[in-house]
Amino acid sequence: MGELHFAKCRINKRKKSSENDKEPFIFFCEEELNEENEYVLPYSKKNYAIKVQLLKKKKKIVNFNYMVEMNEDDFNSQDNILLRPYRDIKGIYLFILGSFDDGMISIADINQKIYFNLVIEGEIRGYKNLFTFEIKLKMHECNKDDVQEMICNKTNELENENKNFESKLNVIEKENNNMKLQVDELNEKGNKYELKLIELEEIIRNLTLQNKQIIKNEEENKYIKNRLLQIPGRENKNICLKLKYRMTEDGDSLQMFHSKCDNIPNNLVLIKSSSGARFGGYTDEPWTSGNNDVVDNNCFCFSLSNRKLYNVIQDKAALHNHSNHGPSFNNIFYIGADSLSYGNCTNCVPSNEYFSGINNNFEINGGNSEFTVLELEFYQVIFEEIE
């Protein structure tokens, strides 16, 4: 046999609405309820919350203002005509809920110190008048046991909330630690990627530099240095090539070339031409912007493409200085007319009176007289004593 509980309990007041105050009524229970429903009823310019509960078995109720506990016998003893169609407590319970839903139940009267009465009005087929059924809730004063139980219940509730909070906090801390580990891993990967990027950038720079450099490999570098070491007085020296000018970086202006490269003795010039040839020349003498021929018995020209040397004929003025030209090795090649981009080897023929070793016309440039300078590199050659 079940019971119906009606309870009005004063707890924290709800926020006031624009029209009515709301006094909450609640029914506390220690065990799981079969069903529970709450309704709001108006009375004397106020709204009251009524909670109806269907309990499996009798239990102690605390923390309320007005309440009533009724079982099936309590309803049957009243022999109310509205309740006769219902044979058990469940049916009565559904009837009362339906009365709330249909607006057939209201607050009949309230005595703040004694009772709180609800009334149900209903129609019976065949009768003209409405029938009523009244439910009386009695005022309940909390005693010491009630207060103690409320404190225990609240303490248990707070302890459970604290456990839930600690559990959630542990989850959050675990997630936070996992996120920190992930961040550390990402930072470590980021550092590795950054180092890898630096390595790749260095490789690209080296490849770009190698692509720009006219000397392609160490073998060609040794080829030139070995010839430089044959110059009298330069034997057994360490040789360092210091780049002073690169046309693709510094421009093809003759004025710029002379500003950077004039008056530098012991210099080496390298040329890459539009014919695909790579060649150059060396001289002990500095280039100038004057208009004169110069004798240098140590100068020579060479072809990197053909691995061939062209040594100067002794005491011949094989070099020519001019502000409108770059490096000029007479009758073998000269650079510059309006700019460094122009090159010519017109008199580079076997009968050359300045350089030996020429077998074919314009052979230093692959048989072509005029050419476009694709790249020009100018180096200062530094001869260092071996320690």
Short mmCIF file of C-alpha atoms in Angstrom, two decimals:
data_model
loop_
_atom_site.label_atom_id
_atom_site.label_comp_id
_atom_site.label_asym_id
_atom_site.label_seq_id
_atom_site.Cartn_x
_atom_site.Cartn_y
_atom_site.Cartn_z
CA MET A 1 0.00 0.00 0.00
CA GLY A 2 1.40 3.36 -0.97
CA GLU A 3 1.08 6.80 0.54
CA LEU A 4 0.50 10.29 -0.80
CA HIS A 5 2.44 13.12 0.74
CA PHE A 6 1.51 16.78 0.37
CA ALA A 7 4.05 19.18 1.78
CA LYS A 8 4.75 22.88 2.04
CA CYS A 9 8.33 23.65 3.16
CA ARG A 10 9.91 27.08 3.58
CA ILE A 11 13.47 27.21 2.27
CA ASN A 12 15.42 30.00 0.50
CA LYS A 13 12.95 32.37 -1.13
CA ARG A 14 12.89 32.57 -4.89
CA LYS A 15 13.50 35.87 -6.66
CA LYS A 16 10.40 38.05 -6.73
CA SER A 17 8.59 38.18 -10.01
CA SER A 18 7.11 41.33 -11.42
CA GLU A 19 3.62 40.34 -10.24
CA ASN A 20 3.72 37.90 -7.30
CA ASP A 21 6.04 36.64 -4.59
CA LYS A 22 6.77 32.94 -4.69
CA GLU A 23 7.12 30.93 -1.49
CA PRO A 24 8.60 27.53 -2.30
CA PHE A 25 7.18 24.36 -0.81
CA ILE A 26 9.29 21.27 -0.89
CA PHE A 27 9.15 17.71 0.36
CA PHE A 28 12.47 16.14 1.34
CA CYS A 29 12.93 12.40 1.20
CA GLU A 30 15.77 10.05 2.11
CA GLU A 31 15.02 7.28 -0.39
CA GLU A 32 14.19 7.21 -4.06
CA LEU A 33 10.66 8.32 -4.92
CA ASN A 34 8.40 6.47 -7.31
CA GLU A 35 7.01 9.73 -8.59
CA GLU A 36 7.20 13.38 -7.72
CA ASN A 37 5.38 16.41 -9.11
CA GLU A 38 5.40 20.08 -8.21
CA TYR A 39 2.73 22.67 -8.96
CA VAL A 40 2.30 26.37 -8.28
CA LEU A 41 -0.99 27.70 -6.90
CA PRO A 42 -1.95 31.35 -6.30
CA TYR A 43 -3.43 32.54 -3.02
CA SER A 44 -3.86 36.05 -1.63
CA LYS A 45 -1.52 37.77 -4.11
CA LYS A 46 1.15 35.13 -3.61
CA ASN A 47 2.18 31.98 -5.42
CA TYR A 48 2.84 28.74 -3.52
CA ALA A 49 4.69 25.69 -4.75
CA ILE A 50 3.01 22.38 -3.83
CA LYS A 51 4.95 19.14 -4.15
CA VAL A 52 3.07 15.82 -4.37
CA GLN A 53 5.03 12.61 -3.85
CA LEU A 54 4.10 8.97 -4.12
CA LEU A 55 6.29 6.96 -1.72
CA LYS A 56 6.95 3.25 -1.68
CA LYS A 57 6.92 3.12 2.08
CA LYS A 58 6.58 5.37 5.09
CA LYS A 59 9.60 7.49 5.93
CA LYS A 60 10.52 10.33 8.20
CA ILE A 61 10.10 13.77 6.70
CA VAL A 62 11.96 16.87 7.89
CA ASN A 63 12.49 20.49 6.92
CA PHE A 64 8.97 21.54 5.97
CA ASN A 65 6.21 23.91 7.18
CA TYR A 66 2.98 22.05 6.39
CA MET A 67 2.49 18.47 5.41
CA VAL A 68 0.14 15.53 5.39
CA GLU A 69 0.74 11.84 4.86
CA MET A 70 -2.26 9.87 3.58
CA ASN A 71 -2.57 6.21 2.62
CA GLU A 72 -5.44 4.41 0.92
CA ASP A 73 -7.34 3.90 4.18
CA ASP A 74 -7.18 7.61 4.93
CA PHE A 75 -8.88 8.39 1.64
CA ASN A 76 -11.44 5.56 1.95
CA SER A 77 -12.45 6.65 5.44
CA GLN A 78 -13.62 9.98 4.04
CA ASP A 79 -15.88 8.18 1.55
CA ASN A 80 -15.77 11.18 -0.79
CA ILE A 81 -17.80 10.75 -3.96
CA LEU A 82 -14.97 12.16 -6.08
CA LEU A 83 -12.68 9.35 -4.94
CA ARG A 84 -15.05 6.41 -5.36
CA PRO A 85 -14.07 5.64 -8.96
CA TYR A 86 -10.47 4.97 -7.84
CA ARG A 87 -9.66 1.67 -6.25
CA ASP A 88 -6.07 2.16 -5.14
CA ILE A 89 -3.60 4.84 -4.07
CA LYS A 90 -2.10 5.03 -7.52
CA GLY A 91 -5.45 5.91 -9.04
CA ILE A 92 -6.09 8.55 -6.37
CA TYR A 93 -2.61 9.95 -7.00
CA LEU A 94 -3.29 10.28 -10.73
CA PHE A 95 -6.68 11.86 -9.97
CA ILE A 96 -5.02 14.52 -7.80
CA LEU A 97 -2.35 15.21 -10.42
CA GLY A 98 -5.06 15.56 -13.03
CA SER A 99 -6.84 18.05 -10.77
CA PHE A 100 -3.68 20.18 -10.74
CA ASP A 101 -3.30 19.90 -14.49
CA ASP A 102 -6.95 20.78 -15.13
CA GLY A 103 -6.93 23.67 -12.66
CA MET A 104 -9.53 22.02 -10.42
CA ILE A 105 -7.44 22.26 -7.24
CA SER A 106 -6.87 25.43 -5.26
CA ILE A 107 -5.77 26.73 -1.87
CA ALA A 108 -8.88 27.03 0.26
CA ASP A 109 -7.47 28.58 3.37
CA ILE A 110 -4.19 29.19 5.20
CA ASN A 111 -3.65 29.69 8.89
CA GLN A 112 0.02 30.53 9.15
CA LYS A 113 0.37 28.89 12.57
CA ILE A 114 -1.93 25.88 12.25
CA TYR A 115 -2.94 24.61 8.81
CA PHE A 116 -2.75 24.90 5.03
CA ASN A 117 -5.84 23.59 3.19
CA LEU A 118 -6.21 22.46 -0.42
CA VAL A 119 -9.60 21.84 -2.05
CA ILE A 120 -10.44 19.81 -5.14
CA GLU A 121 -13.61 20.55 -7.09
CA GLY A 122 -15.04 18.05 -9.49
CA GLU A 123 -18.11 17.12 -11.47
CA ILE A 124 -20.00 13.83 -11.28
CA ARG A 125 -22.11 12.80 -14.24
CA GLY A 126 -25.78 13.09 -13.48
CA TYR A 127 -25.27 15.75 -10.80
CA LYS A 128 -25.61 19.49 -11.38
CA ASN A 129 -23.58 20.68 -8.41
CA LEU A 130 -19.82 20.48 -8.05
CA PHE A 131 -18.39 18.19 -5.41
CA THR A 132 -15.33 19.06 -3.34
CA PHE A 133 -12.61 17.16 -1.61
CA GLU A 134 -10.41 18.90 0.94
CA ILE A 135 -6.86 18.04 1.90
CA LYS A 136 -5.60 19.55 5.14
CA LEU A 137 -1.90 20.08 5.71
CA LYS A 138 -0.89 20.66 9.31
CA MET A 139 1.80 22.97 10.59
CA HIS A 140 4.90 21.12 11.67
CA GLU A 141 7.44 22.48 14.09
CA CYS A 142 10.91 21.07 13.68
CA ASN A 143 12.27 19.52 16.88
CA LYS A 144 15.84 18.79 17.90
CA ASP A 145 15.88 15.47 16.03
CA ASP A 146 14.65 17.15 12.86
CA VAL A 147 17.34 19.80 13.08
CA GLN A 148 20.00 17.18 13.73
CA GLU A 149 18.83 15.10 10.79
CA MET A 150 18.74 18.15 8.53
CA ILE A 151 22.31 18.97 9.55
CA CYS A 152 23.40 15.37 8.90
CA ASN A 153 21.66 15.34 5.56
CA LYS A 154 23.22 18.65 4.58
CA THR A 155 26.62 17.47 5.79
CA ASN A 156 26.31 14.29 3.70
CA GLU A 157 25.19 16.35 0.76
CA LEU A 158 28.17 18.68 1.11
CA GLU A 159 30.53 15.73 1.52
CA ASN A 160 29.18 14.15 -1.65
CA GLU A 161 29.50 17.46 -3.47
CA ASN A 162 33.05 17.79 -2.17
CA LYS A 163 33.89 14.27 -3.38
CA ASN A 164 32.40 15.07 -6.76
CA PHE A 165 34.36 18.31 -6.84
CA GLU A 166 37.59 16.54 -5.88
CA SER A 167 36.92 13.90 -8.51
CA LYS A 168 36.31 16.57 -11.15
CA LEU A 169 39.39 18.46 -9.94
CA ASN A 170 41.50 15.30 -10.30
CA VAL A 171 40.17 14.83 -13.82
CA ILE A 172 40.96 18.47 -14.65
CA GLU A 173 44.46 18.17 -13.16
CA LYS A 174 45.06 14.98 -15.12
CA GLU A 175 43.85 16.63 -18.30
CA ASN A 176 46.00 19.67 -17.50
CA ASN A 177 49.06 17.43 -17.01
CA ASN A 178 48.30 15.68 -20.29
CA MET A 179 48.00 19.05 -22.00
CA LYS A 180 51.33 20.13 -20.50
CA LEU A 181 52.94 16.94 -21.80
CA GLN A 182 51.42 17.56 -25.21
CA VAL A 183 52.64 21.18 -25.16
CA ASP A 184 56.14 20.00 -24.16
CA GLU A 185 56.09 17.44 -26.97
CA LEU A 186 54.93 20.09 -29.44
CA ASN A 187 57.64 22.49 -28.23
CA GLU A 188 60.25 19.75 -28.59
CA LYS A 189 59.00 18.94 -32.08
CA GLY A 190 58.92 22.66 -32.87
CA ASN A 191 62.55 23.02 -31.77
CA LYS A 192 63.54 20.02 -33.89
CA TYR A 193 61.66 21.41 -36.89
CA GLU A 194 63.32 24.80 -36.33
CA LEU A 195 66.77 23.20 -36.27
CA LYS A 196 65.87 21.18 -39.35
CA LEU A 197 64.67 24.34 -41.07
CA ILE A 198 67.95 26.08 -40.24
CA GLU A 199 69.85 23.11 -41.69
CA LEU A 200 67.72 23.18 -44.84
CA GLU A 201 68.19 26.93 -45.20
CA GLU A 202 71.94 26.46 -44.88
CA ILE A 203 71.86 23.71 -47.51
CA ILE A 204 69.83 25.96 -49.82
CA ARG A 205 72.27 28.82 -49.28
CA ASN A 206 75.19 26.54 -50.05
CA LEU A 207 73.47 25.15 -53.14
CA THR A 208 72.59 28.66 -54.28
CA LEU A 209 76.15 29.78 -53.70
CA GLN A 210 77.51 26.76 -55.54
CA ASN A 211 75.16 27.50 -58.42
CA LYS A 212 76.39 31.11 -58.54
CA GLN A 213 80.07 30.25 -58.20
CA ILE A 214 81.94 29.87 -61.44
CA ILE A 215 84.41 27.44 -59.88
CA LYS A 216 82.27 24.31 -59.62
CA ASN A 217 84.33 21.99 -57.46
CA GLU A 218 87.49 21.59 -55.42
CA GLU A 219 89.32 20.07 -58.36
CA GLU A 220 88.91 23.27 -60.39
CA ASN A 221 89.88 25.29 -57.33
CA LYS A 222 93.13 23.29 -57.01
CA TYR A 223 93.76 23.71 -60.74
CA ILE A 224 93.87 27.51 -60.39
CA LYS A 225 95.75 27.51 -57.07
CA ASN A 226 98.43 25.16 -58.42
CA ARG A 227 99.07 27.63 -61.24
CA LEU A 228 99.24 30.52 -58.77
CA LEU A 229 101.86 28.60 -56.75
CA GLN A 230 104.06 28.48 -59.90
CA ILE A 231 104.52 32.25 -59.79
CA PRO A 232 108.13 32.99 -58.77
CA GLY A 233 108.35 33.76 -55.05
CA ARG A 234 104.88 32.32 -54.34
CA GLU A 235 105.90 28.72 -53.95
CA ASN A 236 104.85 26.97 -50.75
CA LYS A 237 102.29 29.60 -49.83
CA ASN A 238 98.80 29.27 -48.48
CA ILE A 239 96.36 30.81 -50.95
CA CYS A 240 93.11 32.49 -49.93
CA LEU A 241 90.60 33.86 -52.43
CA LYS A 242 88.65 36.82 -51.05
CA LEU A 243 85.56 37.73 -53.10
CA LYS A 244 85.37 41.48 -53.74
CA TYR A 245 82.76 41.68 -56.49
CA ARG A 246 80.04 39.47 -57.97
CA MET A 247 78.11 40.94 -60.87
CA THR A 248 74.77 39.23 -60.16
CA GLU A 249 74.87 40.69 -56.64
CA ASP A 250 76.68 44.02 -57.09
CA GLY A 251 75.37 44.96 -60.54
CA ASP A 252 76.94 45.39 -63.98
CA SER A 253 77.84 49.07 -63.60
CA LEU A 254 81.42 49.82 -64.70
CA GLN A 255 81.57 52.70 -62.22
CA MET A 256 80.58 50.35 -59.38
CA PHE A 257 83.14 47.80 -60.51
CA HIS A 258 85.99 50.34 -60.49
CA SER A 259 84.91 51.73 -57.11
CA LYS A 260 85.13 48.25 -55.56
CA CYS A 261 87.95 46.63 -57.52
CA ASP A 262 90.47 49.31 -58.54
CA ASN A 263 93.88 49.40 -56.90
CA ILE A 264 93.74 45.81 -55.62
CA PRO A 265 96.95 43.95 -56.53
CA ASN A 266 97.12 40.17 -56.89
CA ASN A 267 93.65 39.72 -58.28
CA LEU A 268 91.78 36.97 -60.10
CA VAL A 269 88.82 37.47 -62.44
CA LEU A 270 86.42 34.67 -63.43
CA ILE A 271 83.91 34.84 -66.30
CA LYS A 272 80.85 32.77 -67.22
CA SER A 273 79.72 33.62 -70.75
CA SER A 274 76.56 33.15 -72.76
CA SER A 275 78.49 30.62 -74.85
CA GLY A 276 78.62 28.34 -71.82
CA ALA A 277 82.37 28.88 -71.42
CA ARG A 278 84.03 29.51 -68.08
CA PHE A 279 87.40 31.25 -68.10
CA GLY A 280 89.41 34.00 -66.46
CA GLY A 281 92.76 35.62 -65.77
CA TYR A 282 95.18 36.59 -63.04
CA THR A 283 97.53 39.55 -62.58
CA ASP A 284 99.82 40.89 -59.88
CA GLU A 285 98.98 44.41 -61.03
CA PRO A 286 95.94 46.35 -59.81
CA TRP A 287 93.29 47.48 -62.25
CA THR A 288 92.71 51.24 -62.54
CA SER A 289 90.45 53.70 -64.36
CA GLY A 290 93.32 55.16 -66.38
CA ASN A 291 93.93 54.63 -70.10
CA ASN A 292 97.16 52.65 -70.33
CA ASP A 293 98.75 49.29 -71.05
CA VAL A 294 100.59 47.44 -68.30
CA VAL A 295 103.33 44.81 -68.29
CA ASP A 296 103.02 41.92 -65.83
CA ASN A 297 105.24 38.93 -66.44
CA ASN A 298 103.31 36.89 -63.87
CA CYS A 299 99.85 37.28 -65.36
CA PHE A 300 98.11 34.41 -67.15
CA CYS A 301 94.68 33.43 -68.51
CA PHE A 302 92.96 30.07 -68.31
CA SER A 303 89.94 28.10 -69.47
CA LEU A 304 88.09 26.12 -66.82
CA SER A 305 85.89 24.55 -69.48
CA ASN A 306 88.90 23.21 -71.45
CA ARG A 307 91.42 22.97 -68.58
CA LYS A 308 93.92 25.03 -70.52
CA LEU A 309 96.43 27.73 -69.55
CA TYR A 310 97.49 30.77 -71.56
CA ASN A 311 100.71 32.20 -70.17
CA VAL A 312 101.79 35.76 -70.87
CA ILE A 313 104.63 36.36 -73.31
CA GLN A 314 107.38 37.98 -71.27
CA ASP A 315 107.76 41.73 -71.25
CA LYS A 316 104.60 42.25 -73.25
CA ALA A 317 102.04 44.86 -72.14
CA ALA A 318 99.27 42.27 -71.91
CA LEU A 319 96.97 44.31 -69.63
CA HIS A 320 94.88 47.36 -70.50
CA ASN A 321 93.27 49.84 -68.09
CA HIS A 322 90.33 52.02 -69.04
CA SER A 323 87.38 53.55 -67.18
CA ASN A 324 85.01 52.25 -69.89
CA HIS A 325 86.25 48.66 -69.50
CA GLY A 326 86.54 46.11 -66.79
CA PRO A 327 89.41 43.59 -66.78
CA SER A 328 91.12 43.53 -70.20
CA PHE A 329 93.71 40.92 -71.16
CA ASN A 330 94.96 42.13 -74.55
CA ASN A 331 94.13 39.99 -77.55
CA ILE A 332 92.52 37.24 -75.50
CA PHE A 333 89.39 38.81 -73.84
CA TYR A 334 88.13 42.04 -72.37
CA ILE A 335 85.04 42.88 -70.36
CA GLY A 336 82.85 45.94 -70.61
CA ALA A 337 81.75 48.57 -73.12
CA ASP A 338 78.69 50.29 -71.70
CA SER A 339 78.46 47.74 -68.87
CA LEU A 340 80.11 44.63 -67.47
CA SER A 341 77.53 42.50 -69.29
CA TYR A 342 79.39 42.89 -72.57
CA GLY A 343 82.38 40.68 -73.40
CA ASN A 344 84.66 40.29 -76.42
CA CYS A 345 87.64 38.20 -77.50
CA THR A 346 88.06 39.59 -81.08
CA ASN A 347 91.86 39.23 -81.30
CA CYS A 348 92.02 35.85 -79.58
CA VAL A 349 93.71 34.09 -82.53
CA PRO A 350 96.70 31.70 -82.86
CA SER A 351 98.94 34.62 -83.92
CA ASN A 352 98.33 36.34 -80.54
CA GLU A 353 101.38 38.43 -79.62
CA TYR A 354 100.54 38.65 -75.87
CA PHE A 355 99.59 35.13 -74.72
CA SER A 356 100.90 31.73 -75.76
CA GLY A 357 99.01 28.46 -76.21
CA ILE A 358 96.17 29.68 -78.47
CA ASN A 359 95.45 27.14 -81.22
CA ASN A 360 92.01 28.23 -82.49
CA ASN A 361 90.18 31.48 -82.99
CA PHE A 362 88.35 32.64 -79.84
CA GLU A 363 88.94 29.25 -78.24
CA ILE A 364 88.80 30.61 -74.69
CA ASN A 365 85.09 31.37 -75.36
CA GLY A 366 84.27 28.20 -77.25
CA GLY A 367 84.92 29.73 -80.72
CA ASN A 368 82.67 32.81 -80.27
CA SER A 369 84.01 36.34 -80.42
CA GLU A 370 81.34 38.43 -78.69
CA PHE A 371 79.39 37.19 -75.71
CA THR A 372 77.15 38.27 -72.87
CA VAL A 373 78.65 38.04 -69.40
CA LEU A 374 76.32 35.94 -67.29
CA GLU A 375 78.52 36.15 -64.24
CA LEU A 376 81.73 37.91 -63.26
CA GLU A 377 83.60 37.27 -60.03
CA PHE A 378 86.55 39.36 -58.87
CA TYR A 379 88.80 37.97 -56.11
CA GLN A 380 91.72 39.38 -54.19
CA VAL A 381 94.37 36.63 -54.02
CA ILE A 382 96.10 36.54 -50.65
CA PHE A 383 99.39 34.66 -50.40
CA GLU A 384 100.07 33.66 -46.79
CA GLU A 385 103.20 32.25 -45.23
CA ILE A 386 102.94 28.64 -44.04
CA GLU A 387 103.48 28.49 -40.29
#
